Structure formats: structure tokens, C-alpha cells
Amino acid sequence: MSNHSFRISELNFNRRDLEDKQLLNLYEALLKPRLIEEKMLILLRQGKISKWFSGIGQEAIAVGVTQALEEDEYILPMHRNLGVFTSRGVPLARLFSQWQGKANGFTKGRDRSFHFGTQQYKIIGMISHLGPQLGVADGIALAHKLRSEKKITAVFTGEGGTSEGDFHEALNVASVWDLPVFFCIENNGYGLSTPTSEQYRCKNLADRGLAYGIESHSIDGNNILEVFSEIKRLATSMRENPRPVLVELKTFRMRGHEEASGTKYVPEDLMNYWAVLDPIENYKTYLLEQGILTENAHDSIIQRINDEIDLAYKTTSEEPEIATNLESELKDVFAPFDLKLANPENTRQTNIRFIDAISSALDLSFERHQNLVLMGQDVAEYGGVFKITQGFVEKYGKERIRNTPICESAIIETAMGLSINGFKAIVEMQFADFVSSGFNPIVNYLAKSYYRWGQHADVVIRMPCGAGVGAGPFHSQTNEAWFTHTPGLKVVYPAFPSDAKGLLAASIEDPNPVLFFEHKALYRTIYEEVPDFYYTIPLGKAALLKSGSKASIITYGAPVHWCLELLKSHPEWEVDLIDLRTLCPLDYEAIRASVIKTGKVLLLTEDSSFGNVMADISAYIAEEYFEYLDAPVKRLSSLDTPIPFAQILEKQYLAKGELAEALKNLLAY
């Protein structure tokens, strides 16, 4: 397929029922981003901005789509969609500050260009990984649908982005859930320098909608009247009959992927062809020919926009460079949260299993939070593979207890979209191992959103994990260290039913993203007296399970029970046993107090040795409390291998078999 095959022949303008004033407003909306870009290109050459992704030649798409939507409908643009921001009336001074990394921007200097969102203008910006915003749009649209609001959501991607798995997952979810999402593909012929002939084989990207049962259309993306009128027509229909629609908008970018790329990779005849189809020049000619615009009026519009640009740039230029503030940098990693501890009069307790405590926390949280949604594979009628949500569909309905396709990435992104649009979301990983298929949106979207532009991610991801049940390499990992390394994520890992219930309830209340680890080997083996009522336990507080003066064992999860079993048969080993319960935030005070008290430390984890959480805790103790130590800090971890299936091999893998000897040697040191 030639990379010329997506060409359009000419621009044929049809005003339909649009009044003169509307036609002129569309022209001014087209001009504004073009004139801003021309200013930005000058500033880039002067070194006053660091990077620029040009949308010259593509303005009709961003402007047409935005103008066709209602002002309170969300749009998720790309980095060439300046017309989205200007059409929504975002102040230019704030945009200029954003591009120069100044405080008046939207990210406090923490991110660049269009990598930001603003609830005020209902714009949710992209991240460099492109794909996740498609699933986020699904979540925003789902929230509208759950509230029975006649609203649609528009999300942009480029033709190159349609090759990402997120694109296919997001379309599939939108299709099976009938979500009112406009999937807008800006087909400009190249993914950076790679032509469409090397990216896909279908003739039109709109044809991909057929595979998902999605209505699709191919539109001339350089014709502002066609874009505006068709999108407006479809949007009206989608509000009444909620469904996804895929729109391919054919266009061309007249500058490189970004300015440093240049355009030498583009054949000269192709550049000349599209130059003739410039969306602004052609529309201007049409308006002049129709007597709707005069040259004098045109010059006045240009002058007025340039005056606005110059004033905004002057304002931004006079703004001081952003100042560093270590306290706010650290504080803004997480959204503020003040947990209100519940103290009900009811004190009844029931002896239940770990798995029952998880189910109880979910059940009571669904009663408490009417905006709570649970998503996952087989979580509805089947009750999940561990039957934790059995009966939930009958109580809360399929709108809130949602079976999902097997697409971890899109479902995590959908959870983020729900949070953006006022909901709380829980995602159940069928097994913690499968989270690798949704890794990108967790560590690059959920974790960074509040730090970048102040948007919390009210999402809990439940992670059934752990070895000891003969599940083999793909169903046994305890992979918490993947996430403790990422600022912006909270990581919880309880060992007892009462902790699991209180910590899960607190995690659901917390507006920050939480990875909640549930050890499968504890599900049906550990019982405890657990309060029947709703209660919460603050994240970041460890539990001192045993008190002693000879050594400290610091651990979490299933190894807590290894230790209790061992210490029961060795009462003479007087040790502090600390259950961390939460790995992020970490209870440094509990660690400090125990280390100073005993002077000897054993750090125990089920995880494999290299790079686990205990490595950092070991470094912390050695750096901060070295003078209190009477022995080297000892770590005990499982083997640095994948987790084997056969029972005898799994037993060898786990650190449990070495625990007694390790503690004995530490005490004797």
C-alpha cells in the first residue's frame, strides 16, 4: 500500500444549515492555533521553549471536533491538538507558562507541552505512551452512562497509535459495554518518519471498526465544515443512542514529528500535494468567495489574535522562573487524604477466614460508597475465581459488578477514567502475575497523575498473589517490588483477616492508587475473630506482633505466619516480630524503634532476593542506625529463580526452610 493512498482529492465545502456567524467563528477558531504555532516556532528557534510538536495542516480536526461537542463533555487530545485547548478557551498565558515550565502552567513545571489535564475545561491530556488515554476515555464515558447522563467523550490517537494493543483493547471494551466514545484517528500518513505502508495493511483505518462491531466513518480531516457537521451529527445521535463510533480523519502534518525531526523523509511531491489542501487557506478562499469574509475583516481577526498572543507571551515572559520547593515536591506525590476512623457501637466479632474478610470489606464498602465499581474477569455471576464476590451481582447489579474482557491494560485505564469522572474503582487481577499486562497504565498513568497535574487516581487493584499452593511460574509471584519502586503508588500487603478487612476498606476510601496484595495461601487457612461492622485501619502503620529484646524480625504477608509457627516452638528466642502490613507508605518509626531496642535485625520476605523491598529497608537501617547494630543486617529471601510447580521444588524455592537456621545464627552472633 502506497503512503500516498490516503490522499483526498480536493476540499468541497458545504455550509449546510450553518449561519454566517458560525462559519466565521469556525474560521477564527482555525486561525488561532495556527498563529500561536507560528509564534512558538519563532520562540523555539530563539531557545525560549524546549520542544514543539506541530499541528500545522491538521487544525480542522481538533477545532471541528471540539466545536461540535458540548463544553462539559470530556476531550482527550494528542500533542498536535492545540485547537482543542484554544477552542475550549484555555487562557493563552497559562498555555505559554506550561510550555516554558513556569508556575502559572498546569503542572508546576513537572511536565511539558500538552501532557496535562484540566477538569475546569474538561480536557484530559496525553502521556507519551499514547495508548492509555483510549481506555481512560472508556472509563469517563462509563461514568456518564452509569449516571444516565447524555454525554459523550472524544479521544484522539494517530494512525501509528492504532497499532498499540491499548487501541484494540479500548475499542473492544467500548463495544461490548456500548460506551459513548468518539475514537478519532488523525491519519496524517506518518508515525514520526514511518509511512502508513509500513504500519498497517488495511485500506482505511475506519475499516477496523467492523472487527469490533463499531460504527465507523472516514472523514476529510482538512475540511472544517465536514469535520464539524459530521461530528455534530454523530454526537447528537450518540447521546440518544449510547455507542462507540470510530472516525478516521485524513489529513497531513506539514512539519516534522517534532521540529528536530525535519521533513526530509517526506517525498517532495507529497508535501506539495498537501500544501494545496491547507485547511485554513482553502476555507478562507471559500468564505471570501461566498462574501462571508472580507480582506479587511480578515486582517482585523489576524490583528486581534496576534495582540492576544503577544499580551499572553509578555505576561508569561515577566513571570519568574519556577522556584524549587522540596517540601511540596515530596508532598504532591500523593493526593492528600485524612482517614476518618470509624468507631461504631457494634462490637460483635465472628471467626472468619482471610478470604471472608476481603469479601466483607468489599461488601460493606459497596454499601458505603454508591459510586464504587468493581471490574475484573469473571467477578460477576461466577463470583471471581476465588469466589470473593459471589452474590455481589444480586446485591449491587451488573452495572457496578462488571465482568471484563481479558484486557488488563484497558480495564486499569477504564478505572482511571472512572476516577476522573467522579467514581471509585476496584480492579481485580485474577492473579497478581497478570498485572504485567497492565503495567504501563499503573506506573505511568495512575502513579504520576496527581504529581503531574493534580488529578487523583481513586483506584484499588486487588492482587491475589504468592507461592505455596503449587501454582507454578505464572500464578505464584509476589511482585510487590515492581510497584514499591514507583513513586505515587501505595502498596498494602496484610497477613491477617482483621488487617485485610480494615486495610482494604481504608484503601478504597483513599483517593490514591493502591496495589492491594492478597496472599492466596492465606485465603482459606488463616482464621481470626474479625469485627462484623465496617472499620478502617490507617495505611502506613506496622503491627508489633511479639515483643522481645534479642532480635527483630521484620516481614509481611505469608512469612509472618512462618515466624509465628517457628517462635511458638522456640519461646526462648525473645524477638520483636513486626508485620509491616503496608510497604508504601512504610512505617519507618516502627522499624527505628525495634532496631534501637534489639540491635539485631532479620529482614524476611517471600520475594526473590535481588532487588526486593527488604534490600531498601536494609540500606535504610545500615545508613541511619549503624551505631545501634550488634550484628550485620541479615536478609532472608526466596531463590532468584522463577517459582517452580512441583511441591518439592517450590519448598526449596521458598525461604521458609532456612528461617530457623537464619534466626538462630543471628541470635548467636
XYZ file of C-alpha atoms in Angstrom:
669
model
C 0.000 0.000 0.000
C 1.460 3.344 -1.017
C 1.767 6.005 1.631
C 0.014 8.268 -0.903
C -3.150 6.141 -0.832
C -4.846 8.081 1.942
C -4.930 11.291 -0.121
C -8.062 13.321 -0.644
C -8.769 14.946 -3.996
C -9.999 18.436 -3.124
C -11.824 20.404 -0.455
C -15.539 20.770 -1.162
C -17.193 22.981 1.428
C -20.868 22.542 2.228
C -22.258 25.013 4.747
C -25.452 23.004 5.232
C -27.581 24.935 7.721
C -24.753 26.893 9.333
C -25.233 30.636 9.705
C -22.633 33.187 8.598
C -21.639 33.887 12.190
C -20.948 30.194 12.805
C -18.844 29.985 9.669
C -16.768 32.965 10.763
C -16.394 31.586 14.281
C -15.003 28.354 12.844
C -12.538 30.331 10.740
C -11.306 32.319 13.733
C -11.030 29.084 15.734
C -8.854 27.646 12.941
C -6.621 30.708 12.731
C -5.858 30.936 16.414
C -3.835 27.724 16.829
C -2.038 28.374 13.521
C -0.930 31.850 14.640
C 0.109 30.543 18.052
C 2.176 27.859 16.362
C 3.918 30.397 14.166
C 4.830 32.290 17.340
C 6.031 29.086 19.014
C 8.280 28.185 16.093
C 9.990 31.579 16.424
C 10.418 31.063 20.175
C 11.788 27.561 19.580
C 14.474 28.931 17.258
C 15.285 31.515 19.936
C 15.659 28.757 22.551
C 12.775 30.088 24.657
C 10.844 26.817 24.559
C 12.458 23.386 24.535
C 10.350 21.359 22.119
C 7.379 21.682 19.823
C 5.070 19.177 18.149
C 3.470 20.952 15.233
C -0.129 20.531 14.154
C 0.143 22.835 11.155
C -2.103 21.380 8.461
C -4.256 19.421 10.931
C -6.101 22.238 12.691
C -9.521 21.424 11.239
C -9.672 18.152 13.186
C -9.065 19.492 16.688
C -11.187 22.577 16.089
C -14.023 20.786 14.329
C -14.368 18.027 16.916
C -14.146 20.391 19.895
C -16.618 22.885 18.456
C -19.073 20.059 17.764
C -19.067 18.834 21.364
C -20.750 20.381 24.376
C -18.453 22.330 26.703
C -18.876 19.907 29.608
C -18.024 16.830 27.524
C -14.522 15.455 28.004
C -11.916 15.528 25.255
C -8.640 13.588 25.385
C -6.313 15.199 22.809
C -2.841 14.445 21.483
C 0.138 16.782 21.286
C -0.875 18.232 17.884
C -4.338 19.262 19.044
C -3.700 22.835 20.167
C -7.086 23.688 18.670
C -8.780 21.667 21.435
C -7.292 23.943 24.083
C -7.933 27.200 22.258
C -11.484 26.185 21.310
C -12.238 25.471 24.956
C -10.966 28.935 25.911
C -7.918 27.904 27.917
C -6.079 31.182 28.713
C -3.059 31.596 26.457
C -0.906 32.886 29.314
C -1.406 29.591 31.114
C -0.568 27.613 27.979
C 2.598 29.650 27.418
C 3.576 29.153 31.062
C 3.010 25.416 30.668
C 5.279 25.260 27.630
C 8.003 27.191 29.451
C 7.765 25.167 32.663
C 6.547 28.077 34.793
C 4.294 28.067 37.833
C 1.255 29.521 36.088
C 1.059 26.430 33.881
C -0.897 23.321 34.690
C 1.859 21.039 36.009
C 4.006 23.268 38.261
C 6.884 22.772 35.836
C 6.763 18.989 36.246
C 5.706 18.071 32.729
C 5.874 19.651 29.334
C 3.779 20.661 26.325
C 0.331 19.036 26.340
C 0.998 16.379 28.966
C -1.588 17.696 31.378
C -5.274 17.771 32.077
C -7.682 20.346 33.404
C -11.038 19.499 34.925
C -12.080 23.125 34.511
C -12.033 22.785 30.726
C -12.798 19.044 30.627
C -9.549 18.279 28.799
C -7.512 15.216 29.757
C -4.048 15.368 28.222
C -1.991 12.528 26.883
C 1.121 10.817 28.173
C 3.986 9.897 25.887
C 2.917 6.255 25.807
C -0.117 7.336 23.750
C -2.298 4.246 24.145
C -3.562 4.543 27.740
C -5.764 7.559 27.049
C -8.023 5.424 24.863
C -9.051 3.226 27.777
C -9.295 6.274 30.042
C -11.912 7.644 27.640
C -13.841 4.392 28.124
C -13.889 4.989 31.876
C -15.036 8.594 31.564
C -17.838 7.514 29.227
C -18.790 4.653 31.549
C -19.198 7.123 34.412
C -21.580 9.212 32.303
C -23.526 6.104 31.381
C -23.784 4.920 34.997
C -25.252 8.312 35.923
C -27.632 8.157 32.929
C -26.138 11.360 31.543
C -26.469 12.029 27.841
C -22.814 12.882 27.355
C -20.130 11.638 25.019
C -16.344 11.516 25.291
C -13.916 12.181 22.443
C -10.411 10.727 22.378
C -7.686 11.264 19.780
C -4.958 8.990 18.504
C -2.732 8.943 15.461
C -2.606 6.283 12.791
C 0.573 4.939 14.385
C -1.157 4.635 17.750
C -3.729 2.276 16.256
C -1.051 -0.411 16.220
C -0.808 -0.369 20.007
C -2.633 -3.022 21.988
C -4.378 -0.329 24.030
C -6.244 0.775 20.903
C -7.700 -2.667 20.305
C -8.497 -3.273 23.972
C -10.210 0.104 24.345
C -12.346 -0.391 21.227
C -13.353 -3.848 22.364
C -14.377 -2.673 25.841
C -16.307 0.276 24.415
C -18.073 -2.038 22.002
C -19.196 -4.710 24.474
C -20.271 -2.067 27.011
C -21.897 0.302 24.467
C -19.885 3.257 25.696
C -20.476 6.649 24.000
C -16.865 7.280 22.938
C -15.702 9.046 19.801
C -12.470 7.340 18.776
C -10.857 9.942 16.491
C -7.910 8.744 14.405
C -5.824 11.554 12.924
C -4.373 9.784 9.923
C -1.586 12.093 8.775
C 0.325 9.470 6.852
C 3.359 9.038 9.104
C 4.273 7.776 12.559
C 7.288 10.020 13.016
C 9.069 9.056 9.771
C 7.407 5.673 9.258
C 4.823 5.810 6.439
C 1.444 4.132 6.708
C 2.568 1.464 4.233
C 4.865 0.133 6.974
C 2.278 0.423 9.738
C -0.865 -1.340 8.556
C -2.323 -3.167 5.575
C -5.991 -2.205 5.661
C -7.046 0.400 3.108
C -8.857 2.615 5.609
C -8.361 2.636 9.353
C -12.093 3.180 9.698
C -12.495 -0.407 8.475
C -11.110 -1.623 11.795
C -14.374 -0.720 13.446
C -16.010 -3.669 11.684
C -13.966 -6.132 13.719
C -15.442 -4.758 16.933
C -18.976 -4.186 15.737
C -18.389 -0.435 15.914
C -19.920 2.098 13.539
C -17.118 3.828 11.656
C -16.666 6.717 9.254
C -13.879 8.184 7.137
C -13.838 11.985 7.002
C -11.811 14.595 5.143
C -9.806 15.945 8.082
C -8.792 19.117 6.223
C -12.366 20.228 5.624
C -13.549 22.109 8.699
C -17.192 22.073 7.649
C -17.231 18.336 7.042
C -15.479 17.607 10.333
C -17.738 19.908 12.342
C -21.017 18.876 10.714
C -20.359 15.127 10.719
C -19.100 15.042 14.290
C -22.029 17.159 15.453
C -24.482 14.884 13.680
C -22.937 11.747 15.131
C -22.613 13.258 18.607
C -26.322 14.094 18.672
C -27.131 10.508 17.744
C -24.692 9.029 20.283
C -26.208 10.999 23.153
C -29.603 9.471 22.433
C -28.298 6.028 21.491
C -25.079 5.465 23.506
C -22.485 3.608 21.476
C -18.873 3.995 20.347
C -18.085 5.466 16.949
C -14.733 5.242 15.177
C -13.852 8.181 12.943
C -10.814 8.290 10.679
C -9.882 11.856 9.780
C -7.493 12.001 6.842
C -5.003 14.841 6.930
C -1.307 15.640 6.769
C 1.188 17.363 9.019
C 3.213 19.970 7.164
C 6.113 19.857 9.584
C 8.062 17.017 11.156
C 7.067 14.775 14.042
C 8.654 17.467 16.158
C 10.806 20.306 14.942
C 14.116 18.498 15.420
C 12.928 15.733 13.069
C 12.606 17.892 9.970
C 10.661 16.671 6.913
C 13.382 15.277 4.647
C 11.828 11.806 4.889
C 8.669 13.079 3.133
C 8.677 12.970 -0.694
C 8.558 16.488 -2.150
C 5.539 15.740 -4.332
C 3.586 14.639 -1.270
C 4.392 17.856 0.570
C 3.353 19.884 -2.471
C 0.113 17.934 -2.823
C -0.982 18.567 0.745
C 0.174 22.183 0.757
C -2.547 22.887 -1.803
C -5.089 21.346 0.591
C -4.232 23.591 3.538
C -7.383 23.657 5.723
C -7.115 27.349 6.565
C -6.209 28.831 3.183
C -8.888 26.853 1.393
C -11.574 27.729 3.925
C -10.559 31.396 3.763
C -10.914 31.352 -0.017
C -14.353 29.763 0.306
C -15.524 32.427 2.778
C -14.207 35.235 0.575
C -15.902 33.776 -2.495
C -19.196 33.475 -0.611
C -18.962 37.082 0.582
C -18.991 35.940 4.204
C -15.477 37.259 4.865
C -13.717 40.354 3.554
C -9.993 41.034 3.429
C -10.397 43.901 5.891
C -12.315 41.682 8.326
C -9.682 39.014 7.880
C -6.888 41.434 8.708
C -8.787 42.572 11.808
C -9.133 38.972 13.003
C -5.413 38.378 12.491
C -4.527 41.539 14.374
C -6.840 40.733 17.279
C -5.477 37.206 17.707
C -1.868 38.350 17.422
C -2.490 41.036 20.034
C -3.883 38.377 22.378
C -0.867 36.157 21.723
C 1.623 38.967 22.289
C -0.045 40.035 25.529
C -0.109 36.462 26.816
C 3.543 35.955 25.910
C 4.516 39.234 27.562
C 2.683 38.160 30.727
C 4.442 34.804 30.726
C 7.841 36.335 29.976
C 7.506 38.546 33.039
C 6.626 35.569 35.194
C 9.660 34.415 37.222
C 11.281 31.069 36.651
C 9.715 28.401 38.780
C 11.224 28.063 42.257
C 12.186 24.748 43.808
C 10.357 23.641 46.921
C 11.427 20.262 48.266
C 8.521 20.014 50.688
C 5.853 20.491 48.020
C 7.650 18.194 45.581
C 7.504 15.338 48.075
C 4.024 16.203 49.344
C 2.477 16.271 45.867
C 3.376 12.675 45.044
C 0.114 11.644 46.724
C -3.271 13.332 46.911
C -3.991 14.500 50.472
C -6.136 12.108 52.444
C -7.338 12.278 56.031
C -8.771 8.896 57.000
C -11.749 9.201 59.312
C -11.596 6.163 61.585
C -14.970 4.505 62.157
C -15.894 3.752 65.777
C -19.285 2.032 65.687
C -21.072 0.915 68.831
C -21.495 -2.598 67.467
C -18.625 -4.745 68.823
C -19.697 -8.166 67.557
C -16.999 -10.374 66.092
C -17.048 -13.546 64.028
C -14.306 -16.089 63.465
C -13.771 -15.909 59.699
C -11.166 -16.751 57.100
C -8.853 -14.295 55.375
C -10.909 -14.620 52.186
C -14.142 -13.871 54.057
C -12.597 -10.702 55.493
C -11.767 -9.481 51.981
C -15.312 -10.198 50.855
C -16.761 -8.437 53.888
C -14.656 -5.317 53.299
C -15.828 -5.183 49.697
C -19.451 -5.764 50.624
C -19.524 -3.048 53.289
C -17.625 -0.651 51.025
C -20.211 -1.111 48.271
C -22.925 -0.229 50.760
C -20.970 2.805 51.924
C -19.824 4.167 48.546
C -22.613 4.328 45.985
C -20.089 5.445 43.351
C -17.933 2.321 43.735
C -17.456 -0.003 40.727
C -15.667 -3.368 40.647
C -14.229 -4.711 37.388
C -12.423 -7.932 36.595
C -12.549 -11.235 34.775
C -15.399 -13.497 35.995
C -16.176 -11.295 39.027
C -19.931 -11.063 38.388
C -22.179 -14.147 38.296
C -19.234 -16.508 38.774
C -18.041 -14.555 41.821
C -14.392 -14.457 40.760
C -12.045 -17.427 40.583
C -11.747 -17.373 44.386
C -15.497 -16.694 44.905
C -14.795 -13.478 46.822
C -17.575 -11.553 45.055
C -20.105 -14.359 44.968
C -23.596 -12.913 45.363
C -22.474 -9.332 44.704
C -24.308 -9.104 41.377
C -27.611 -9.867 43.072
C -26.972 -7.129 45.667
C -25.353 -4.401 43.580
C -26.187 -5.185 39.954
C -24.115 -5.737 36.835
C -23.557 -2.028 36.340
C -21.330 -1.941 39.446
C -20.012 -5.533 39.395
C -18.643 -5.783 35.886
C -17.207 -8.761 34.083
C -14.481 -7.622 31.708
C -12.832 -8.966 28.583
C -9.319 -10.298 29.118
C -7.618 -6.936 28.718
C -5.861 -5.831 31.897
C -4.434 -2.676 30.378
C -7.736 -1.246 29.142
C -9.559 -2.111 32.369
C -6.982 -0.323 34.523
C -7.258 2.640 32.163
C -11.051 2.464 32.431
C -10.683 2.582 36.209
C -8.635 5.768 35.835
C -11.328 7.266 33.633
C -13.968 6.419 36.223
C -11.884 8.235 38.843
C -11.526 11.294 36.601
C -15.301 11.401 36.235
C -16.243 11.042 39.899
C -16.244 7.312 40.661
C -14.194 4.935 42.776
C -12.913 1.822 41.040
C -11.616 -1.568 42.101
C -9.886 -3.801 39.582
C -9.387 -7.458 40.436
C -6.385 -9.062 38.838
C -7.358 -12.694 38.525
C -3.786 -13.375 39.641
C -1.179 -10.781 40.552
C 1.073 -12.227 37.834
C -1.305 -10.965 35.157
C -0.761 -7.351 36.162
C 2.241 -7.299 33.841
C -0.284 -6.963 31.006
C -1.483 -3.733 32.612
C 1.855 -2.463 33.900
C 2.098 0.659 31.746
C -1.076 2.459 32.886
C -0.277 1.710 36.535
C 3.262 3.038 36.661
C 2.961 5.763 34.018
C -0.614 6.993 34.330
C -2.110 6.218 37.730
C 1.096 6.749 39.676
C 2.031 10.091 38.128
C -1.284 11.871 37.547
C -1.563 13.655 40.876
C 2.075 14.756 40.870
C 1.825 15.962 37.274
C -1.459 17.863 37.250
C -3.309 17.280 40.497
C -5.678 14.540 39.316
C -6.129 11.771 41.873
C -6.473 8.147 40.806
C -9.141 6.653 43.068
C -8.294 3.088 42.076
C -7.596 -0.075 44.078
C -6.037 -3.004 42.245
C -6.536 -6.279 44.093
C -3.638 -8.694 43.638
C -4.114 -12.398 44.580
C -0.501 -13.467 44.914
C 2.034 -15.784 46.456
C 3.572 -19.240 46.350
C 2.999 -22.322 48.455
C -0.041 -23.572 46.563
C 1.653 -25.363 43.653
C 0.537 -22.863 41.043
C 3.837 -22.562 39.163
C 5.667 -19.670 37.496
C 2.633 -17.737 36.191
C 0.272 -17.828 39.181
C 2.565 -17.559 42.213
C 4.569 -14.355 42.067
C 4.702 -11.915 44.928
C 5.629 -8.946 42.756
C 5.180 -6.027 45.146
C 8.696 -4.718 44.435
C 7.608 -3.830 40.893
C 5.415 -1.140 42.425
C 7.202 -0.006 45.579
C 9.835 1.375 43.207
C 7.278 3.708 41.584
C 6.513 6.969 43.421
C 2.800 7.670 43.569
C 1.596 4.133 44.291
C 0.557 2.807 47.671
C 1.261 -0.864 48.339
C -0.595 -2.845 51.011
C 0.103 -6.459 51.998
C -1.858 -7.794 55.018
C -1.270 -11.110 56.792
C -4.408 -11.437 58.962
C -8.144 -11.333 58.293
C -8.771 -8.358 60.598
C -5.990 -6.381 58.947
C -7.151 -7.361 55.470
C -10.661 -6.081 56.152
C -9.649 -2.780 57.754
C -6.834 -2.053 55.324
C -8.920 -2.840 52.244
C -11.702 -0.544 53.451
C -9.128 2.210 54.041
C -7.573 1.603 50.617
C -10.963 2.038 48.948
C -11.521 5.301 50.831
C -8.061 6.583 49.851
C -8.140 8.683 46.629
C -4.668 7.439 45.651
C -3.891 4.313 43.588
C -3.393 1.289 45.844
C -1.952 -2.122 44.967
C -3.599 -4.461 47.484
C -1.826 -7.824 47.766
C -3.806 -10.841 48.990
C -1.780 -13.995 49.584
C -3.644 -16.968 48.126
C -2.147 -19.431 50.616
C -3.763 -17.428 53.441
C -7.221 -17.207 51.852
C -8.684 -20.368 53.386
C -6.088 -21.321 56.002
C -5.970 -18.328 58.343
C -8.886 -17.609 60.679
C -9.366 -14.773 63.135
C -12.019 -13.033 65.189
C -12.980 -10.092 62.972
C -15.435 -7.284 63.772
C -18.664 -7.642 61.799
C -19.009 -3.909 61.223
C -17.276 -1.508 58.837
C -13.943 -0.212 60.095
C -10.669 1.059 58.698
C -7.004 0.675 59.587
C -4.663 3.503 58.529
C -2.150 2.699 55.810
C 1.478 3.046 56.818
C 1.200 1.583 60.328
C 3.075 -1.635 61.124
C 1.938 -4.094 63.821
C 4.175 -5.378 66.625
C 3.020 -8.987 66.976
C 5.603 -10.154 69.521
C 7.923 -8.191 71.768
C 11.435 -9.210 72.709
C 14.865 -7.764 73.242
C 17.221 -10.179 71.476
C 16.486 -9.523 67.797
C 13.969 -8.025 65.381
C 12.225 -9.892 62.599
C 10.651 -7.517 60.077
C 8.384 -9.111 57.497
C 4.927 -9.101 55.853
C 2.472 -11.441 54.158
C 2.727 -15.224 54.498
C 6.199 -15.116 56.173
C 4.509 -13.554 59.212
C 2.895 -16.925 59.806
C 6.152 -18.767 59.186
C 7.626 -16.732 62.022
C 4.710 -17.260 64.404
C 4.905 -21.007 63.832
C 8.652 -21.035 64.485
C 8.550 -18.788 67.558
C 5.773 -20.868 69.089
C 8.193 -23.798 69.291
C 11.085 -21.591 70.486
C 9.730 -19.304 73.230
C 13.291 -18.720 74.400
C 14.004 -16.753 71.235
C 12.769 -13.438 72.535
C 12.324 -11.291 69.449
C 10.332 -8.365 68.155
C 8.112 -9.578 65.329
C 6.974 -6.709 63.140
C 4.337 -7.146 60.442
C 4.782 -4.187 58.102
C 1.259 -4.558 56.631
C 1.897 -1.585 54.325
C 5.012 -1.307 52.152
C 4.243 2.161 50.848
C 3.907 4.216 52.913
C 6.380 2.395 55.154
C 6.326 2.657 58.939
C 9.883 3.884 59.456
C 9.193 4.720 63.107
C 8.289 1.112 63.944
C 11.466 -0.084 62.224
C 13.592 2.503 64.025
C 12.205 1.697 67.458
C 12.751 -2.034 67.092
C 16.276 -1.733 65.676
C 17.376 0.572 68.504
C 15.783 -1.773 71.020
C 17.299 -5.096 69.848
C 20.397 -4.238 67.788
C 19.923 -7.296 65.555
C 17.671 -7.476 62.509
C 16.391 -10.212 60.209
C 14.510 -8.944 57.170
C 12.301 -11.715 55.788
C 10.362 -11.777 52.532
C 8.841 -14.393 50.258
C 10.080 -12.448 47.225
C 13.227 -13.483 45.388
C 16.421 -11.968 46.702
C 17.814 -9.385 44.306
C 16.028 -6.045 44.271
C 13.290 -6.892 46.762
C 11.725 -4.456 49.243
C 13.945 -5.649 52.072
C 17.063 -4.529 50.220
C 15.973 -0.921 50.653
C 14.964 -1.429 54.268
C 18.363 -2.994 54.920
C 20.099 0.008 53.387
C 17.939 2.364 55.442
C 18.830 0.616 58.704
C 22.528 0.437 57.868
C 22.682 4.096 56.899
C 20.608 5.539 59.738
C 21.140 3.223 62.729
C 24.506 1.585 62.184
C 25.758 2.589 65.641
C 22.916 0.649 67.293
C 23.634 -2.623 65.478
C 25.249 -5.575 67.224
C 25.294 -7.699 64.067
C 25.122 -7.176 60.303
C 21.611 -6.643 58.966
C 20.507 -10.003 57.577
C 18.117 -10.569 54.699
C 16.352 -13.854 54.042
C 14.579 -14.207 50.710
C 13.469 -16.895 48.298
C 15.621 -18.125 45.433
C 16.465 -15.961 42.456
C 14.537 -18.239 40.126
C 11.031 -18.325 38.736
C 8.625 -20.105 41.062
C 8.506 -23.839 40.259
C 5.397 -26.018 40.177
C 6.433 -29.332 41.791
C 5.907 -29.298 45.560
C 9.432 -30.349 46.427
C 10.905 -27.674 44.136
C 8.564 -24.991 45.446
C 9.516 -25.886 49.021
C 13.174 -25.471 48.098
C 12.411 -22.135 46.431
C 10.749 -20.577 49.473
C 12.828 -19.020 52.246
C 10.725 -20.711 54.916
C 13.026 -23.732 55.149
C 16.010 -21.540 56.048
C 14.249 -19.368 58.600
C 15.090 -21.297 61.769
C 18.785 -21.511 60.956
C 18.981 -17.873 59.917
C 17.377 -16.640 63.137
C 19.456 -18.998 65.273
C 22.672 -17.713 63.706
C 21.609 -14.089 64.150
C 20.820 -14.590 67.822
C 24.195 -16.276 68.331
C 26.193 -13.595 66.515
